[in-house]
Amino acid sequence: MPFFAAQHSLFRAYDIRGSRQHFTTDFIQALGYAFAHLYHVQQDSDNKKDIVVIGYDVRRDSDVIAYRLANTLSECGLQVIQLGLITTPMMVFWAEEYQGHGIIVTASHSARDVLGIKWLVNHQSPSSEDIQTLYQQVIHQQLIERSLDNSMLEKSKFYKGCLQETGFKTTDFQKVIVKKDNQKGYKALSTPRHVVDNPISNQQMSLSPEQVAAHYIDAIVQVFNALYPHDNQPTTNTFGHTSNQLPFTKLDLVVIIDCMHGATSHIAPQLFDRFCHRVITLNDTPNGDFPAGNPDPTEPHRLKQLQQSVINHQADIGIAFDGDGDRLMIVDNIGKVVTPDHLLYLLAKVILTERPVACTQLQSPPQILFDIKCSHHLPKLLTELGAEPIISKTGSSLMRQQMQDSAGQIIFAGELSGHFIFNDSRFIVYDDAIYAALRLLHWLAADHSNSLNPTTNLANIIYQLPNIVSTADHYLPLPLNASTDCSIIEQLTRLCVYLQQLMKVTAPLPTQAEYQVLSTCQRTLCSCSIKNLPISIEQAKDLLPIGTTLSCIDGVRLDFAHGFGVLRQSNTSHNLTARFAGDSMAHLQDIQAKFAALCRPFDENLAAQIVAISPQ
């Protein structure tokens, strides 16, 4: 059996993640060497040593894995800064303060027995191809380990580089804190800070939790001082120095936060207390056993405690974060969960309202990115805001890459799963749920303080948006079809393309030769043929009425006059994901019935499962 064959399943589309039993000592060591190789390849041409920041989440053994990776990287000549227990966005924030290299040991919102790792290289999240390349490097490192004895290892060019002295000094870490502008364009602190004072080794440093949190918090405070200068004025402390840490006026809001025992537990309470009149926290003790349930705010019924707490305390808003702080869900002031579609719209409105004047003078409209699982109402709503709506494949890392390649044209992106990314040069271009929640709170307070009836009532705002009757993002078992090498998605795609072509003709059904041309006219390149179904033009029009829009960028999405449906293969598990939405219950059921009818020729069980999905 090849080396680390069992670990191959850990290397997924967006990160490394899976059962803790696969995170063996040998695997972590080989992975550390693979990361070292990766970062050495990225090293600056002037031979300046790269700095890698490393942190971990609350899960059992995440800290152990982080320490082992840090030790391996430092042994290989890389300069490591240990950040301790942090959120994923905090790792990204600190990586951006240096050369954009960072690792966090986290399994995000997954169950407690799952471990994982996310990382950045040169400010970029890895692509799925990059992740598979890293796996091949892990195997390569193990081959070296097994095939060479110790004397040969010492002569190896790579390992020789791992063991050499670097002469790195603490001052090299200190100086980056005072830089004015980093590569992402947001402002860093202008006051020098000696942030590294706990050397572990010549190539490894450790920051205290207070240092890690303070610099991150200060940067966020500066954002809102700039956005709302009349509300947030610097104060003078007892030593006569100006401080940006305490806003002059707190938001007159009662906020309830559910940290779900995740990594936001140690940072969210103190940060929100800086800005809000009253903050109540739930599940705010870091606990890798997650006694209240999986740290996933998008799970059905997962927000029941938060909803009830909002009602009991008559709060203005409830906020929930996932295990590593990159997903956000919101509960309004009457205890109702705000759908991610509506939340995406509100946050898009926030950035369009608050974007710099220079951006409003651009000739082309700003673009808002949303994933293929979002509501059919979003394009129209975003267009009414003056933005150009862009539909995207699912995957926050894919969205970040699109934003970085857009030359600033895409100013905001969001996913149904609760990932929201701001790109207006104020903060990191990453899905930081804490930051997104604070942007929403400030906009709500500012918007209503300028109205004739100053009241922050999120429920009333949501009530004015189009009604959505929808299912959740539902997982379905991936059908196995031994009679063909086509996946169910490929078969469904080709059928939908064929039906749309069929509706354009007025003659009887095309010949078999014409049928083959129609069925292969799109980019789907499987070798099987669609079953020769006796479908009339009238039946085709019933399944895909005139005006139906087909999108195949990620699975199959159909937009109808009064709703939409999407069926796609999950990037993170061996499942299909399905979501359906309509303007009413009747519309929702009709769309589910259409998808079931389209899938029935290929898999009757899947068709039955689609019909059985209940609205949320």
C-alpha positions as a printed Julia matrix, in Angstrom:
616×3 Matrix{Float64}:
   0.0    0.0     0.0
   1.38   3.48   -0.86
   2.56   5.71    1.97
  -0.27   7.58    3.68
  -2.94   6.06    1.42
  -5.45   6.36    4.27
  -4.67  10.08    4.56
  -5.51  10.84    0.92
  -9.15  11.43    1.84
  -8.05  14.24    4.19
  -6.93  16.39    1.26
 -10.21  17.92    0.2
 -11.28  20.73   -2.11
 -10.62  23.6     0.32
  -8.43  22.26    3.13
  -7.15  19.21    4.99
  -9.89  17.68    7.14
 -11.05  14.31    8.43
 -11.11  11.76   11.23
  -8.58  12.33   14.0
  -7.3    8.74   13.67
  -5.55   9.72   10.41
  -3.53  12.51   12.03
  -0.7   10.24   13.13
   2.68  11.44   14.35
   4.41  10.25   11.17
   1.84  11.98    9.0
   2.16  15.29   10.86
   5.94  15.15   10.56
   5.8   14.43    6.82
   3.19  17.16    6.4
   5.44  19.6     8.25
   8.3   18.84    5.85
   5.92  19.27    2.89
   4.85  22.67    4.21
   8.51  23.59    4.73
   9.25  22.69    1.13
   6.24  24.71   -0.02
   7.31  27.84    1.86
  10.98  27.47    0.87
   9.9   27.46   -2.78
   8.13  30.77   -2.13
  11.16  32.36   -0.47
  12.12  35.86   -1.61
  14.92  36.17   -4.14
  16.93  38.39   -1.76
  17.28  35.35    0.55
  15.17  37.01    3.23
  13.8   34.23    5.39
  10.07  33.69    5.21
   7.9   34.09    8.31
   5.03  31.66    8.91
   2.38  32.33   11.55
   0.75  29.29   13.17
  -2.33  28.98   15.38
  -4.96  26.45   16.36
  -8.64  26.1    17.3
 -10.24  24.65   20.46
 -10.3   21.0    19.4
  -8.45  18.37   21.34
  -5.0   17.81   19.81
  -5.17  20.87   17.55
  -2.58  22.55   19.76
  -0.33  19.48   19.7
  -0.44  19.34   15.9
   0.29  23.06   15.67
   3.34  22.75   17.92
   4.67  19.8    15.92
   4.24  21.67   12.65
   5.91  24.75   14.15
   8.88  22.71   15.34
   9.33  21.07   11.96
   9.15  24.38   10.1
  11.64  26.04   12.43
  14.01  23.07   12.12
  13.85  23.62    8.37
  15.02  27.21    8.67
  11.66  28.97    8.49
  10.85  31.67   11.03
   7.71  30.75   12.94
   5.41  32.92   15.04
   3.11  30.94   17.32
  -0.23  32.69   17.82
  -1.91  30.16   20.09
  -5.7   29.78   20.19
  -7.18  31.97   17.45
  -9.85  32.16   14.77
  -8.98  31.47   11.15
  -9.47  35.15   10.17
  -7.07  36.16   12.96
  -4.45  33.84   11.46
  -5.03  35.53    8.1
  -4.78  38.98    9.7
  -1.43  38.15   11.26
  -0.14  36.47    8.08
  -0.92  39.68    6.19
   1.29  41.58    8.63
   4.25  39.61    7.25
   4.61  37.81    3.91
   1.16  36.24    3.76
   2.18  32.78    5.0
   0.09  31.14    7.7
  -1.23  27.83    9.05
  -4.1   27.16   11.43
  -5.0   23.75   12.76
  -8.8   23.77   12.6
 -11.71  21.68   11.39
 -13.95  24.74   11.32
 -17.6   23.76   11.95
 -17.14  19.98   11.79
 -17.92  17.53   14.59
 -15.56  17.2    17.56
 -13.82  14.03   16.35
 -12.75  15.74   13.13
  -9.41  17.56   12.82
  -8.17  19.78   10.03
  -5.69  22.34    8.72
  -6.05  25.52    6.66
  -3.2   27.6     5.29
  -2.1   30.57    3.21
   0.84  30.9     0.83
   1.74  34.38   -0.39
  -1.64  35.75    0.77
  -3.48  33.06   -1.2
  -5.63  30.15   -0.09
  -4.71  26.91   -1.88
  -6.67  25.67   -4.86
  -7.87  22.07   -4.99
  -4.94  21.35   -7.31
  -2.52  22.92   -4.82
  -3.93  20.71   -2.07
  -3.4   17.55   -4.11
   0.14  18.69   -4.94
   0.79  19.06   -1.22
  -0.39  15.48   -0.69
   2.07  14.28   -3.33
   4.8   16.21   -1.53
   3.85  14.47    1.74
   4.31  11.1     0.03
   7.6   12.28   -1.43
   8.88  13.32    1.99
   8.0    9.91    3.4
   9.81   8.21    0.53
  12.9   10.25    1.34
  12.56   9.37    5.01
  12.33   5.66    4.26
  14.89   5.39    1.46
  17.76   7.42    2.88
  19.63   6.71    6.07
  20.64   9.47    8.47
  23.97  10.13    6.83
  22.36  10.52    3.45
  19.72  12.82    4.92
  22.4   15.14    6.23
  23.87  15.33    2.73
  20.5   15.98    1.13
  20.23  19.54   -0.13
  16.74  20.02    1.26
  17.45  18.7     4.73
  20.75  20.53    4.84
  18.74  23.7     4.31
  16.39  22.6     7.09
  19.2   22.39    9.63
  21.21  25.48    8.83
  21.47  28.46   11.17
  19.68  31.65   10.19
  20.7   34.24   12.74
  17.15  35.57   12.9
  16.53  38.35   15.41
  13.49  39.5    17.36
  13.67  42.94   15.78
  12.81  41.42   12.39
   9.34  40.63   13.78
   8.89  43.99   15.49
   9.46  46.18   12.5
   6.55  44.88   10.41
   3.99  46.11   12.92
   4.75  49.75   12.14
   4.31  49.57    8.38
   1.6   51.85    7.03
   0.17  49.82    4.2
   0.32  46.13    3.62
  -0.31  44.32    0.36
  -4.05  44.18    0.97
  -4.38  47.94    1.36
  -5.79  48.36    4.88
  -4.05  50.51    7.47
  -1.8   48.93   10.09
  -0.95  50.53   13.41
   1.19  53.64   13.25
   2.48  53.27   16.81
   5.48  50.92   17.21
   4.71  47.86   19.3
   7.19  45.31   20.64
   4.92  42.4    19.92
   7.39  39.51   20.14
   9.12  39.0    23.45
   8.9   35.27   24.07
  11.57  33.52   21.98
  11.21  29.74   21.86
  14.17  29.08   19.58
  16.28  30.94   17.09
  13.62  30.46   14.4
  10.49  30.38   16.57
   8.67  33.05   18.56
   5.5   33.03   20.64
   3.05  35.89   21.15
   0.96  36.18   24.29
  -2.82  35.91   23.89
  -3.07  39.59   24.88
  -0.67  40.64   22.13
  -2.42  38.57   19.48
  -5.85  39.93   20.41
  -4.82  43.56   20.97
  -3.3   44.14   17.54
  -6.29  42.5    15.8
  -8.79  44.5    17.87
  -6.94  47.78   17.33
  -7.03  47.28   13.56
 -10.79  46.72   13.63
 -11.31  49.75   15.88
  -9.42  51.88   13.35
 -11.78  50.73   10.59
 -14.82  52.03   12.44
 -13.07  55.2    13.59
 -12.6   55.93    9.88
 -16.11  54.88    8.88
 -17.89  56.76   11.67
 -15.54  59.52   12.88
 -18.36  61.5    14.53
 -19.23  58.53   16.77
 -15.78  57.12   17.46
 -13.29  59.72   18.65
  -9.83  58.88   20.02
  -9.43  59.37   23.76
  -6.42  60.41   25.84
  -5.21  58.04   28.53
  -3.58  58.9    31.85
  -0.14  59.01   30.23
  -1.22  61.66   27.72
  -1.09  59.29   24.73
  -3.83  59.08   22.13
  -5.62  55.73   22.05
  -7.88  54.29   19.37
  -9.07  51.42   21.52
 -12.18  52.92   23.13
 -14.97  54.33   20.96
 -16.41  57.57   22.3
 -19.97  56.38   21.79
 -21.16  52.81   22.06
 -23.91  51.52   19.81
 -27.24  51.59   21.6
 -27.84  47.9    20.97
 -28.51  44.81   23.03
 -26.55  42.03   21.31
 -26.52  38.31   22.1
 -23.6   36.27   20.79
 -23.41  32.47   20.55
 -19.74  31.43   20.31
 -20.69  27.73   20.21
 -17.67  26.97   22.44
 -15.44  27.7    19.45
 -12.4   29.88   18.84
 -14.4   33.14   18.93
 -15.07  32.52   22.64
 -11.92  34.29   23.77
 -12.09  37.27   21.39
 -15.74  38.1    20.54
 -16.94  39.14   24.03
 -14.21  41.73   24.59
 -14.38  43.02   21.02
 -18.15  43.5    20.92
 -18.08  45.04   24.37
 -15.93  47.79   22.84
 -18.73  48.75   20.48
 -22.09  47.76   21.95
 -24.12  49.06   24.89
 -24.92  45.57   26.21
 -23.48  42.22   25.17
 -24.73  38.84   26.37
 -22.7   35.77   25.43
 -23.73  32.14   25.15
 -21.43  29.1    25.05
 -18.44  31.41   25.46
 -15.99  28.96   27.07
 -13.55  27.34   24.61
 -14.37  23.62   24.71
 -13.28  21.17   22.03
 -15.93  18.67   23.11
 -18.63  21.14   21.93
 -21.17  20.17   24.62
 -23.94  22.24   22.99
 -23.55  20.53   19.62
 -21.47  20.89   16.47
 -20.11  24.45   16.08
 -22.12  24.94   12.89
 -24.72  27.74   13.01
 -26.22  26.64    9.69
 -27.39  23.27   11.03
 -31.19  23.0    11.31
 -32.44  23.96   14.79
 -28.88  24.77   15.92
 -29.85  28.35   16.8
 -32.8   27.51   19.07
 -30.97  28.64   22.21
 -29.93  31.91   20.58
 -33.44  32.55   19.27
 -34.98  32.03   22.7
 -32.34  34.19   24.35
 -33.06  37.06   21.96
 -36.72  36.88   22.89
 -36.09  36.57   26.63
 -33.72  39.55   26.75
 -35.65  41.62   24.17
 -32.38  41.96   22.27
 -31.9   43.84   19.02
 -30.01  41.02   17.34
 -28.54  37.58   17.87
 -25.2   36.61   16.33
 -23.74  33.11   15.91
 -20.25  32.11   14.83
 -18.95  28.74   13.75
 -15.99  26.89   15.27
 -13.21  28.91   13.63
 -14.97  32.25   13.17
 -15.42  32.4     9.39
 -19.18  31.72    9.24
 -21.92  34.07   10.41
 -25.61  33.57   11.09
 -28.05  36.19   12.4
 -31.28  36.1    14.43
 -33.53  39.16   14.24
 -35.14  40.97   17.18
 -38.24  38.74   17.21
 -36.17  35.55   17.35
 -36.39  34.56   13.7
 -33.33  33.27   11.84
 -32.37  35.59    8.97
 -31.81  33.53    5.85
 -28.28  33.82    4.48
 -29.77  35.18    1.23
 -31.25  38.14    3.08
 -28.13  38.58    5.17
 -26.01  38.65    2.03
 -28.24  41.38    0.61
 -27.99  43.45    3.81
 -24.21  43.19    3.94
 -23.99  44.1     0.25
 -26.08  47.16    1.06
 -23.7   47.97    3.91
 -20.63  48.04    1.69
 -22.39  49.92   -1.11
 -23.51  52.55    1.41
 -20.13  52.87    3.09
 -17.72  52.51    0.18
 -15.27  55.36   -0.41
 -16.37  58.31   -2.55
 -13.69  57.51   -5.13
 -15.32  54.13   -5.72
 -18.74  55.68   -6.34
 -17.32  57.65   -9.27
 -16.26  54.59  -11.24
 -17.9   54.24  -14.66
 -18.75  50.56  -14.3
 -20.98  49.4   -11.44
 -19.39  47.5    -8.55
 -19.85  43.75   -8.64
 -21.36  41.57   -5.91
 -20.51  37.87   -5.96
 -22.87  35.19   -4.63
 -22.74  31.43   -4.85
 -24.97  29.22   -6.94
 -27.11  28.13   -3.95
 -28.4   31.65   -3.22
 -31.92  32.91   -3.84
 -33.41  33.8    -7.21
 -34.33  37.22   -5.79
 -30.74  38.29   -5.22
 -29.85  39.38   -8.79
 -32.79  41.78   -8.97
 -32.24  43.13   -5.45
 -28.55  43.72   -6.06
 -29.23  45.4    -9.39
 -31.65  47.77   -7.65
 -28.79  48.73   -5.31
 -26.71  49.77   -8.32
 -24.47  46.69   -8.31
 -23.8   44.06  -10.93
 -24.73  40.59   -9.58
 -22.29  37.79  -10.42
 -23.09  34.14   -9.75
 -20.21  31.92   -8.69
 -19.3   28.36   -7.89
 -19.67  27.43   -4.24
 -16.49  27.8    -2.2
 -15.26  30.8    -0.23
 -11.67  30.2    -1.35
 -12.82  30.29   -4.98
 -14.65  33.54   -4.29
 -11.61  35.1    -2.66
  -9.54  34.21   -5.71
 -12.13  35.8    -8.0
 -12.1   38.95   -5.89
  -8.31  39.16   -5.93
  -8.31  38.75   -9.71
 -10.99  41.42  -10.28
  -8.77  44.49   -9.74
 -11.16  45.73   -7.07
 -14.27  45.45   -9.23
 -15.82  42.77   -6.97
 -16.32  44.61   -3.68
 -18.28  41.98   -1.76
 -18.96  38.24   -1.88
 -21.19  35.91    0.09
 -22.24  32.29    0.31
 -25.36  30.55    1.52
 -23.15  28.77    4.06
 -22.53  32.05    5.9
 -19.16  33.14    4.47
 -19.06  36.89    3.76
 -16.07  38.77    2.33
 -15.54  42.55    2.18
 -13.15  43.98   -0.42
 -13.13  47.74    0.11
  -9.5   48.17    1.25
 -10.47  48.64    4.88
  -9.58  45.23    6.29
  -8.41  41.77    5.26
 -10.04  40.27    2.17
 -11.27  37.22    4.01
 -14.49  35.78    5.42
 -14.14  37.18    8.94
 -17.51  36.59   10.61
 -16.73  38.88   13.57
 -15.83  41.75   11.27
 -18.89  41.19    9.07
 -21.17  41.22   12.13
 -19.66  44.51   13.33
 -20.12  46.1     9.91
 -23.78  45.1    10.04
 -24.27  46.43   13.58
 -22.73  49.82   12.79
 -24.79  50.15    9.62
 -28.0   49.26   11.44
 -27.32  51.8    14.19
 -26.24  54.54   11.79
 -29.07  53.91    9.33
 -31.79  54.16   11.93
 -30.27  56.99   13.94
 -30.68  59.13   10.81
 -34.3   58.19   10.26
 -37.39  60.01   11.45
 -38.23  57.09   13.69
 -34.89  56.03   15.19
 -35.31  52.38   16.08
 -33.16  49.41   15.24
 -35.67  46.81   14.14
 -34.05  44.17   12.01
 -37.3   42.23   11.66
 -38.98  45.2     9.97
 -36.08  45.54    7.54
 -36.25  41.87    6.62
 -40.05  42.03    6.31
 -39.67  44.49    3.42
 -37.61  42.0     1.4
 -39.21  39.43   -0.92
 -40.56  36.37    0.82
 -38.6   33.16    0.45
 -40.02  29.71    1.14
 -37.04  27.42    0.85
 -35.38  24.23    1.93
 -32.05  24.28    3.7
 -28.89  23.28    1.85
 -29.79  19.6     2.02
 -27.36  16.69    1.69
 -28.4   13.63   -0.32
 -26.42  10.39   -0.81
 -24.51  10.39   -4.08
 -26.18   7.8    -6.36
 -23.99   5.04   -7.74
 -24.75   4.03  -11.31
 -22.88   0.93  -12.42
 -24.43   1.01  -15.91
 -22.7    4.23  -16.95
 -19.56   6.22  -16.25
 -21.59   9.44  -16.12
 -22.43  11.03  -12.81
 -26.0   11.96  -12.03
 -25.05  15.63  -12.44
 -23.63  15.0   -15.92
 -26.75  13.1   -16.94
 -29.04  15.79  -15.55
 -27.04  18.53  -17.28
 -27.28  16.87  -20.66
 -31.0   16.24  -20.26
 -31.67  19.9   -19.38
 -29.61  21.09  -22.35
 -31.5   18.73  -24.61
 -34.89  19.9   -23.31
 -34.01  23.53  -23.86
 -32.93  22.79  -27.41
 -36.04  20.72  -27.98
 -38.3   23.63  -27.05
 -36.74  25.74  -29.78
 -37.98  23.5   -32.57
 -41.52  23.2   -33.85
 -40.98  20.01  -35.83
 -41.43  16.52  -34.39
 -38.72  14.98  -32.26
 -35.27  15.13  -33.89
 -33.65  12.1   -35.43
 -31.24  10.0   -33.4
 -28.31  11.72  -35.13
 -29.72  15.16  -34.36
 -30.45  13.99  -30.83
 -26.79  13.04  -30.33
 -25.67  16.48  -31.53
 -28.07  18.23  -29.2
 -27.14  16.08  -26.23
 -23.44  16.81  -26.64
 -23.66  20.48  -27.59
 -22.43  21.65  -24.21
 -19.11  21.08  -22.44
 -20.24  17.97  -20.51
 -17.99  15.24  -21.88
 -19.1   11.93  -20.42
 -19.17   8.91  -22.71
 -22.71   7.7   -22.04
 -25.89   8.75  -23.86
 -29.09  10.07  -22.44
 -31.82   7.49  -22.47
 -34.06   7.75  -25.49
 -36.94   9.27  -23.58
 -40.31   9.75  -25.32
 -40.54  13.47  -24.44
 -42.85  15.75  -26.4
 -42.32  19.47  -26.81
 -45.3   20.06  -24.5
 -43.72  17.89  -21.81
 -40.42  19.69  -22.26
 -42.14  23.04  -21.8
 -43.79  21.77  -18.64
 -40.48  20.64  -17.16
 -38.51  23.68  -18.32
 -41.01  26.45  -19.11
 -40.0   29.1   -21.61
 -37.87  31.67  -19.81
 -36.24  29.12  -17.49
 -32.54  29.86  -17.02
 -30.07  26.98  -16.86
 -26.68  27.38  -15.17
 -24.09  24.6   -15.22
 -21.09  26.3   -13.62
 -21.46  24.15  -10.5
 -23.97  21.33  -10.85
 -27.38  22.15  -12.31
 -29.28  25.29  -11.34
 -32.65  26.16  -12.85
 -34.23  29.58  -12.31
 -37.98  29.67  -12.89
 -40.4   32.59  -12.81
 -41.23  32.07   -9.13
 -38.27  30.25   -7.67
 -35.2   28.15   -8.34
 -33.55  24.84   -7.61
 -29.97  23.63   -7.59
 -28.45  20.15   -7.44
 -24.68  19.8    -7.26
 -21.98  17.5    -5.99
 -20.48  18.51   -2.67
 -16.83  19.55   -2.7
 -16.28  18.35    0.86
 -18.14  15.03    1.1
 -19.41  12.13   -1.0
 -22.89  13.65   -1.29
 -25.11  15.74   -3.46
 -26.33  19.05   -2.1
 -29.77  20.33   -3.02
 -31.63  23.53   -2.35
 -35.02  24.68   -3.61
 -36.85  27.96   -3.06
 -40.07  29.57   -4.2
 -42.15  32.68   -3.62
 -44.75  30.48   -1.91
 -45.13  26.96   -0.64
 -46.94  26.0    -3.83
 -44.1   27.35   -5.96
 -41.53  25.5    -3.86
 -43.37  22.2    -4.19
 -43.78  22.69   -7.95
 -40.03  23.27   -8.37
 -39.19  20.21   -6.29
 -41.59  18.18   -8.43
 -39.9   19.43  -11.62
 -36.45  18.44  -10.34
 -37.78  15.07   -9.26
 -39.25  14.49  -12.71
 -35.93  15.41  -14.32
 -33.98  13.02  -12.07
 -36.45  10.11  -12.12
 -35.24   8.59  -15.44
 -31.76   8.23  -13.94
 -32.5    7.47  -10.29
 -35.99   6.95   -8.89
 -34.72   6.94   -5.31
 -33.11  10.35   -5.75
 -36.36  11.7    -7.21
 -38.27  10.49   -4.16
 -35.72  12.07   -1.82
 -36.01  15.42   -3.59
 -39.79  15.49   -3.19
 -39.47  14.55    0.49
 -37.21  17.5     1.44
 -39.12  19.77    3.83
 -38.87  23.57    3.92
 -36.9   25.1     6.74
